[in-house]
PDB file of C-alpha atoms in Angstrom:
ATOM      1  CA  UNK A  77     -37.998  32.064 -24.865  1.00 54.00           C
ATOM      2  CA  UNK A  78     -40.976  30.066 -24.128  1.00 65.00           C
ATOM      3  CA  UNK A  79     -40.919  28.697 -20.568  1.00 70.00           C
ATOM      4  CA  UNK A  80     -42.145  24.840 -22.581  1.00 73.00           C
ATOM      5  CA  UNK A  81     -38.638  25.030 -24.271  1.00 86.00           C
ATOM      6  CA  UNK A  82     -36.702  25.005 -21.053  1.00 90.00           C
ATOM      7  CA  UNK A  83     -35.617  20.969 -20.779  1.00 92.00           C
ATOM      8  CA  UNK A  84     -33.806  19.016 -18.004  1.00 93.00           C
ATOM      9  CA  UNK A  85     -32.449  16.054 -18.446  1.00 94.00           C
ATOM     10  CA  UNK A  86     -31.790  13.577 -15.346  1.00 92.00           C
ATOM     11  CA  UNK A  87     -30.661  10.166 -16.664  1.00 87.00           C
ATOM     12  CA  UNK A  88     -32.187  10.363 -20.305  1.00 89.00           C
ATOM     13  CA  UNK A  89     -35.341  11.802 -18.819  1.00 88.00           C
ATOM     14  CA  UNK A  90     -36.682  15.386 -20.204  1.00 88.00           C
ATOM     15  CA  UNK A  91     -38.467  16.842 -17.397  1.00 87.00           C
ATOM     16  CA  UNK A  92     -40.722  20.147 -18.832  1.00 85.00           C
ATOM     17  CA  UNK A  93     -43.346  22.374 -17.861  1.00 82.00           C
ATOM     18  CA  UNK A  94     -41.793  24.436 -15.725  1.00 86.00           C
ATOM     19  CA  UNK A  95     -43.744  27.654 -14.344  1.00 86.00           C
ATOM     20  CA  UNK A  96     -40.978  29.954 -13.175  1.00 88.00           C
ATOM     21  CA  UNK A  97     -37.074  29.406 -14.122  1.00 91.00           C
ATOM     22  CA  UNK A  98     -33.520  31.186 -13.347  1.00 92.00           C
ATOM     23  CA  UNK A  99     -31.019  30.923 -15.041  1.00 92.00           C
ATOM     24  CA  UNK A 100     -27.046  32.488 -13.472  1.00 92.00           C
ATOM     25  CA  UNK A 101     -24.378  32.522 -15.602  1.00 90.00           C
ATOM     26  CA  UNK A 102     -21.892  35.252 -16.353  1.00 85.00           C
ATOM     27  CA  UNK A 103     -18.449  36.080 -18.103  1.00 84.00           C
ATOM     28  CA  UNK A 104     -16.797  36.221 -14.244  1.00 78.00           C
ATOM     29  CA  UNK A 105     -18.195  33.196 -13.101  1.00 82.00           C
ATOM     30  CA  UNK A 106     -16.455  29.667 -12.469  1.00 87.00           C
ATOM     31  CA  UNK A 107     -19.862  27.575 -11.776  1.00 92.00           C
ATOM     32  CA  UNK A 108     -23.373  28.547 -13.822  1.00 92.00           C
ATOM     33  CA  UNK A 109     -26.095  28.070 -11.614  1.00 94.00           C
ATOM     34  CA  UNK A 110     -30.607  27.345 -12.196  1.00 95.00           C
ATOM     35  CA  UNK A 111     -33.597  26.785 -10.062  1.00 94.00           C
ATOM     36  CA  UNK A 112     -36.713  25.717 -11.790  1.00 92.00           C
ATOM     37  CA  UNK A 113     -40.102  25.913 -10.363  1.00 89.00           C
ATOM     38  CA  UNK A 114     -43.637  23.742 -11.246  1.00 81.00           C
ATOM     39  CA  UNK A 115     -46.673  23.910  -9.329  1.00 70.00           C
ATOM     40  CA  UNK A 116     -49.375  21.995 -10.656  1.00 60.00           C
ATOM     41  CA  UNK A 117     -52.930  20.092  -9.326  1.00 48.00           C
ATOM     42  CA  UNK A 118     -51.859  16.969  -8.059  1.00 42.00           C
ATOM     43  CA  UNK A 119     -54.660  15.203 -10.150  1.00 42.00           C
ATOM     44  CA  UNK A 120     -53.073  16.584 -13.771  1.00 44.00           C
ATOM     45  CA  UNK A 121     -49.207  16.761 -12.987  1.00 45.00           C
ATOM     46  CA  UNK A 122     -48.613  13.243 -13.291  1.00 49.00           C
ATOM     47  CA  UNK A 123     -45.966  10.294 -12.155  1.00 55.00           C
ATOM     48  CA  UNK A 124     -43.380  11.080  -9.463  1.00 60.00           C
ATOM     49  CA  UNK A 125     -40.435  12.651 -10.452  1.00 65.00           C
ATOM     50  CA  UNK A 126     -37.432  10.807  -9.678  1.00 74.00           C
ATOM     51  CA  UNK A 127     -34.817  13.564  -9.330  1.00 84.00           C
ATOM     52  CA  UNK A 128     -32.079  13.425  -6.647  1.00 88.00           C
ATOM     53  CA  UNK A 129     -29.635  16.037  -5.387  1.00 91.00           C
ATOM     54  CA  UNK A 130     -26.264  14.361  -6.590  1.00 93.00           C
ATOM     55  CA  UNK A 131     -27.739  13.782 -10.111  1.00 94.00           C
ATOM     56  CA  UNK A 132     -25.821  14.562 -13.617  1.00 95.00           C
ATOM     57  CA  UNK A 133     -28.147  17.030 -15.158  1.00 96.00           C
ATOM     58  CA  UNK A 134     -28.129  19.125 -18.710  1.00 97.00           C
ATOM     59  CA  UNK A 135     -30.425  22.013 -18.808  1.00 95.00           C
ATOM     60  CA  UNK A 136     -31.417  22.817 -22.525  1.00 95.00           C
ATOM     61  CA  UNK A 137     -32.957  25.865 -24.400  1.00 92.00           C
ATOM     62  CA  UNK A 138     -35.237  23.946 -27.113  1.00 90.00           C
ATOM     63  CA  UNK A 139     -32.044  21.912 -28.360  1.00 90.00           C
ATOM     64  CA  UNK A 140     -29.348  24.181 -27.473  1.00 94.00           C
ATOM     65  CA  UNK A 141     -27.378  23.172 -24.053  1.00 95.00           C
ATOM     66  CA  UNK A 142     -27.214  26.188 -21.626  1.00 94.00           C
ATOM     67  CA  UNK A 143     -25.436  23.875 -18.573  1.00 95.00           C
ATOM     68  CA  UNK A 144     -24.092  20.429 -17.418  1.00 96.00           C
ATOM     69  CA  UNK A 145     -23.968  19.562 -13.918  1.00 96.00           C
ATOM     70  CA  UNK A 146     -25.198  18.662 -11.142  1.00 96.00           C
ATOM     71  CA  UNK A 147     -28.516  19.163  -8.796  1.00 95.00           C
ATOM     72  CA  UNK A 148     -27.767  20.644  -5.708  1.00 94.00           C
ATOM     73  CA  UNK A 149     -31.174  20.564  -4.259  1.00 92.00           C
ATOM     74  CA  UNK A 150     -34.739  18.932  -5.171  1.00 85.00           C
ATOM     75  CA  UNK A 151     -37.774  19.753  -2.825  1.00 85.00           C
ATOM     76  CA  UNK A 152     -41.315  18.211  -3.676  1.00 79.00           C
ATOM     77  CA  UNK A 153     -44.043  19.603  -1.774  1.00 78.00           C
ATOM     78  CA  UNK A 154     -47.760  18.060  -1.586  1.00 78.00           C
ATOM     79  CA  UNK A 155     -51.136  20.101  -0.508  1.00 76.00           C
ATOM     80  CA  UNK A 156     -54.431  19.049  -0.493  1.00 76.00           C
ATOM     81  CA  UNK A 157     -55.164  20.975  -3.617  1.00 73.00           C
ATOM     82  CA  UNK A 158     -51.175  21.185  -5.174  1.00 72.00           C
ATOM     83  CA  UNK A 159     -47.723  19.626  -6.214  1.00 76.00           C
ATOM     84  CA  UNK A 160     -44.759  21.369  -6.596  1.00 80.00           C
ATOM     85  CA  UNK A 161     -41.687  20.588  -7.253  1.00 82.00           C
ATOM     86  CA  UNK A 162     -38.120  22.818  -6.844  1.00 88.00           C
ATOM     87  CA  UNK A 163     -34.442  21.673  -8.553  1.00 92.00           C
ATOM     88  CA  UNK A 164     -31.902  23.620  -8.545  1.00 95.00           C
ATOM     89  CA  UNK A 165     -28.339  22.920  -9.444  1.00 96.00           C
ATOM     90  CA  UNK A 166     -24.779  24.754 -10.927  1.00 96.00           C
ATOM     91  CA  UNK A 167     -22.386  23.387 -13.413  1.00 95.00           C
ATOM     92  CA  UNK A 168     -20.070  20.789 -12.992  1.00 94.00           C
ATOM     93  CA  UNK A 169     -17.046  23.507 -12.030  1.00 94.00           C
ATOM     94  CA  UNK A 170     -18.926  24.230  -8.851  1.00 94.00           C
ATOM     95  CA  UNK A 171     -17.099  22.059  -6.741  1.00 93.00           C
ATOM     96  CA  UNK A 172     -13.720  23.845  -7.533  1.00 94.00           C
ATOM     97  CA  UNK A 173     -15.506  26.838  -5.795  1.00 93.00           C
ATOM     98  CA  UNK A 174     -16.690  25.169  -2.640  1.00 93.00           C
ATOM     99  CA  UNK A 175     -13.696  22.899  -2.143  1.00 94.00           C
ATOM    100  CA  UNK A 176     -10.217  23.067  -1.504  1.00 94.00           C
ATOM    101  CA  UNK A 177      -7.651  22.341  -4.235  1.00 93.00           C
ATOM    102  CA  UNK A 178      -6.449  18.477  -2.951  1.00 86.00           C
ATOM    103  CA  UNK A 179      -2.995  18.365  -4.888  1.00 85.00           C
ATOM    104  CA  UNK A 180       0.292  16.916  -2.852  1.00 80.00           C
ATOM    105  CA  UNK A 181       2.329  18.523  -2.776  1.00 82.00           C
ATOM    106  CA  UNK A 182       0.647  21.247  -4.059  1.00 91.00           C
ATOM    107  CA  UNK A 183       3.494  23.575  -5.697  1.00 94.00           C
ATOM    108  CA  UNK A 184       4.994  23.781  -9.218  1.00 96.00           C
ATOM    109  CA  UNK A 185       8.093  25.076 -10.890  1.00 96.00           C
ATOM    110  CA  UNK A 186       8.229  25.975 -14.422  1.00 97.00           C
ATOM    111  CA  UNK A 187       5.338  24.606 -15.340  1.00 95.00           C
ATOM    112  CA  UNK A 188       2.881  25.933 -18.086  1.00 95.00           C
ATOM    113  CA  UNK A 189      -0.548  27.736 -16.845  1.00 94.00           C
ATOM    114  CA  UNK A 190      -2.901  24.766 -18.520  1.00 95.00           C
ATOM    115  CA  UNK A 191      -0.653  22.187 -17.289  1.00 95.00           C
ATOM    116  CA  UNK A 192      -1.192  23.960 -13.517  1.00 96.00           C
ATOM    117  CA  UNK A 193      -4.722  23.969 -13.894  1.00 95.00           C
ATOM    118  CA  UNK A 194      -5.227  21.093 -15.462  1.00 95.00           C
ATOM    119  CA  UNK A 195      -3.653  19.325 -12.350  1.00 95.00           C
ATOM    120  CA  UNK A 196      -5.724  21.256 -10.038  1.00 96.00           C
ATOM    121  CA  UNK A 197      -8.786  20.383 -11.884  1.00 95.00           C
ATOM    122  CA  UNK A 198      -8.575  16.553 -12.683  1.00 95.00           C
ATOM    123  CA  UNK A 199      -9.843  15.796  -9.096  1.00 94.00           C
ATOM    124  CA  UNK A 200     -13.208  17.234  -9.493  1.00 94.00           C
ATOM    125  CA  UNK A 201     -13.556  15.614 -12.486  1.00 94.00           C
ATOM    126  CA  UNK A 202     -13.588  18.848 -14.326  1.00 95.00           C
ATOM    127  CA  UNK A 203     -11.734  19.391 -18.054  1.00 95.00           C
ATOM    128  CA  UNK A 204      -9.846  22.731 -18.851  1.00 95.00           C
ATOM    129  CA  UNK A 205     -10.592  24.005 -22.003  1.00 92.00           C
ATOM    130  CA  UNK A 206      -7.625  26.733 -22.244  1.00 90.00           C
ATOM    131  CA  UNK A 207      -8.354  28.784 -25.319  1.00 88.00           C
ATOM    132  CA  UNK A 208      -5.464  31.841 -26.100  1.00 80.00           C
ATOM    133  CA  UNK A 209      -1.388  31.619 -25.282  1.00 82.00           C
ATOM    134  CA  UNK A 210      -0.365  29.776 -22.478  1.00 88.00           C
ATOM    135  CA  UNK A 211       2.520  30.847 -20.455  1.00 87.00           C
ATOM    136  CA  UNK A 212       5.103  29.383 -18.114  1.00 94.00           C
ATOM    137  CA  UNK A 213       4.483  29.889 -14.367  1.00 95.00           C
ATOM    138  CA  UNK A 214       8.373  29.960 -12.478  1.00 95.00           C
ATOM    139  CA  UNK A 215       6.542  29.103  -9.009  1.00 96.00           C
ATOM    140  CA  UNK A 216       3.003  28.034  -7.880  1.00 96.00           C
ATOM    141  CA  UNK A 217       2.132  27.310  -4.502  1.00 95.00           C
ATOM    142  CA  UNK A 218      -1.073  26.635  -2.963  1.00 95.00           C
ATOM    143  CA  UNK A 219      -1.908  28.727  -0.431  1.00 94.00           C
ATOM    144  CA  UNK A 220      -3.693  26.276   2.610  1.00 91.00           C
ATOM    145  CA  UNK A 221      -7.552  26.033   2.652  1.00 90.00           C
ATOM    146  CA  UNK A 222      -7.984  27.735  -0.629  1.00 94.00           C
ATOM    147  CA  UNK A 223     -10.476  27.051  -2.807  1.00 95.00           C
ATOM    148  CA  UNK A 224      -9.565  25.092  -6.245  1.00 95.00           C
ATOM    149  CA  UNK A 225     -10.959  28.148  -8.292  1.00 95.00           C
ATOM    150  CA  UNK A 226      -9.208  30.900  -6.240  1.00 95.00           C
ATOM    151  CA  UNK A 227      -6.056  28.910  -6.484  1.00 96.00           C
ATOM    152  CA  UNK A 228      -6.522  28.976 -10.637  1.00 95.00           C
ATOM    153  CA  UNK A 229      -7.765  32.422 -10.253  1.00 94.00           C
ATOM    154  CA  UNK A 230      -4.756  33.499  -8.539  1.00 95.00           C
ATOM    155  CA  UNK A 231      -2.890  32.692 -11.104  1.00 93.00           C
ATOM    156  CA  UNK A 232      -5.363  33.807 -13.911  1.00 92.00           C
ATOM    157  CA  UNK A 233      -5.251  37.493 -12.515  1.00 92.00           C
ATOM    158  CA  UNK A 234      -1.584  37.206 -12.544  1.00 92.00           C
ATOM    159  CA  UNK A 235      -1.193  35.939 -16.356  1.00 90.00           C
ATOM    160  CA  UNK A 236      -4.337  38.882 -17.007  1.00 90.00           C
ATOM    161  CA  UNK A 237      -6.426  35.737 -18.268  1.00 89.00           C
ATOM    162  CA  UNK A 238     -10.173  35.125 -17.487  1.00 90.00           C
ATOM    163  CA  UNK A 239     -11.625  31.908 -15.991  1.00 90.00           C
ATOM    164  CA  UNK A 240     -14.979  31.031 -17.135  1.00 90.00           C
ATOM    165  CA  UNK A 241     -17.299  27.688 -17.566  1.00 90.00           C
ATOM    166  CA  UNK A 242     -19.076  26.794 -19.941  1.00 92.00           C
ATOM    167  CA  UNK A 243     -21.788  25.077 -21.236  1.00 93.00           C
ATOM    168  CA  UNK A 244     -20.007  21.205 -21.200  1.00 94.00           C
ATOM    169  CA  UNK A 245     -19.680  22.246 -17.298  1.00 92.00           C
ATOM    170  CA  UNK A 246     -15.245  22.901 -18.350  1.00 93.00           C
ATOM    171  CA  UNK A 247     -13.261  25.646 -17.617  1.00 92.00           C
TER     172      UNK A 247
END
């Protein structure tokens, strides 16, 4: 694809143009991540972008959405002769990676896998979108200072399911 195709959109805005872009995503993992690149002459690049880490973001492909989430860093640097500005960001799952599950009391009994994770989820914001045949747990506890996604992982490995995000930023 055509780097011009590549689209992120901050509050309605479609920011474009970008000169070098990554895109990490994979079957295994729980939050896709991107950094995008632009360096430009300061005279030709234009307004100030007004990107902020902590915004909602959607990174598109042309039309199609490859990610929804959040930016995790935005750097603008200024030369005499350039302008360049760095975002990167990971889908909205991330924070079930970095933090630890927050349920009290944090154990269930006979409770069904989507109903488990669904519970662990819901305080990062984040919707479960099971897909295949959802079984009864007996006993879940969380262990202390684990992460939300290695408590749901835990369990996935268990139950031989896979935990993936996708583009929507769900799991």
């Amino acid at each position: 694809p055509h780097l011009d195709n590549i689209k992120l959109d901050i509050n309605g805005n479609r920011y474009a143009g970008w000169k070098q872009i990554t895109v990490r995503d994979g079957i295994q993992q729980a939050a896709a991540g991107f950094e995008l690149n632009v360096t430009d002459k300061w005279q030709s690049f234009g307004q100030r972008w007004p990107i902020r880490a902590g915004s909602e973001c959607r990174l598109y492909l042309e039309d199609e959405l490859l990610l929804s989430g959040y930016v995790d860093v935005h750097k603008a640097s200024i030369s005499e002769n350039d302008h360049s500005v760095s975002v990167s960001g990971r889908s909205a799952s991330a924070d079930m990676v970095d933090c630890s599950a927050l349920n009290s009391p944090g154990n269930w009994h006979k409770q069904s896998f989507k109903a488990i994770a669904e519970s662990i989820a819901t305080p990062f914001g984040v919707v479960i979108d099971f897909q295949g045949n959802d079984r009864i747990i007996q006993k879940f506890e969380l262990d202390n200072g684990e992460t939300a996604f290695e408590a749901l992982n835990r369990i996935a490995k268990k139950e031989q399911l896979l935990i993936t995000s996708n583009a929507k930023g769900q799991l």
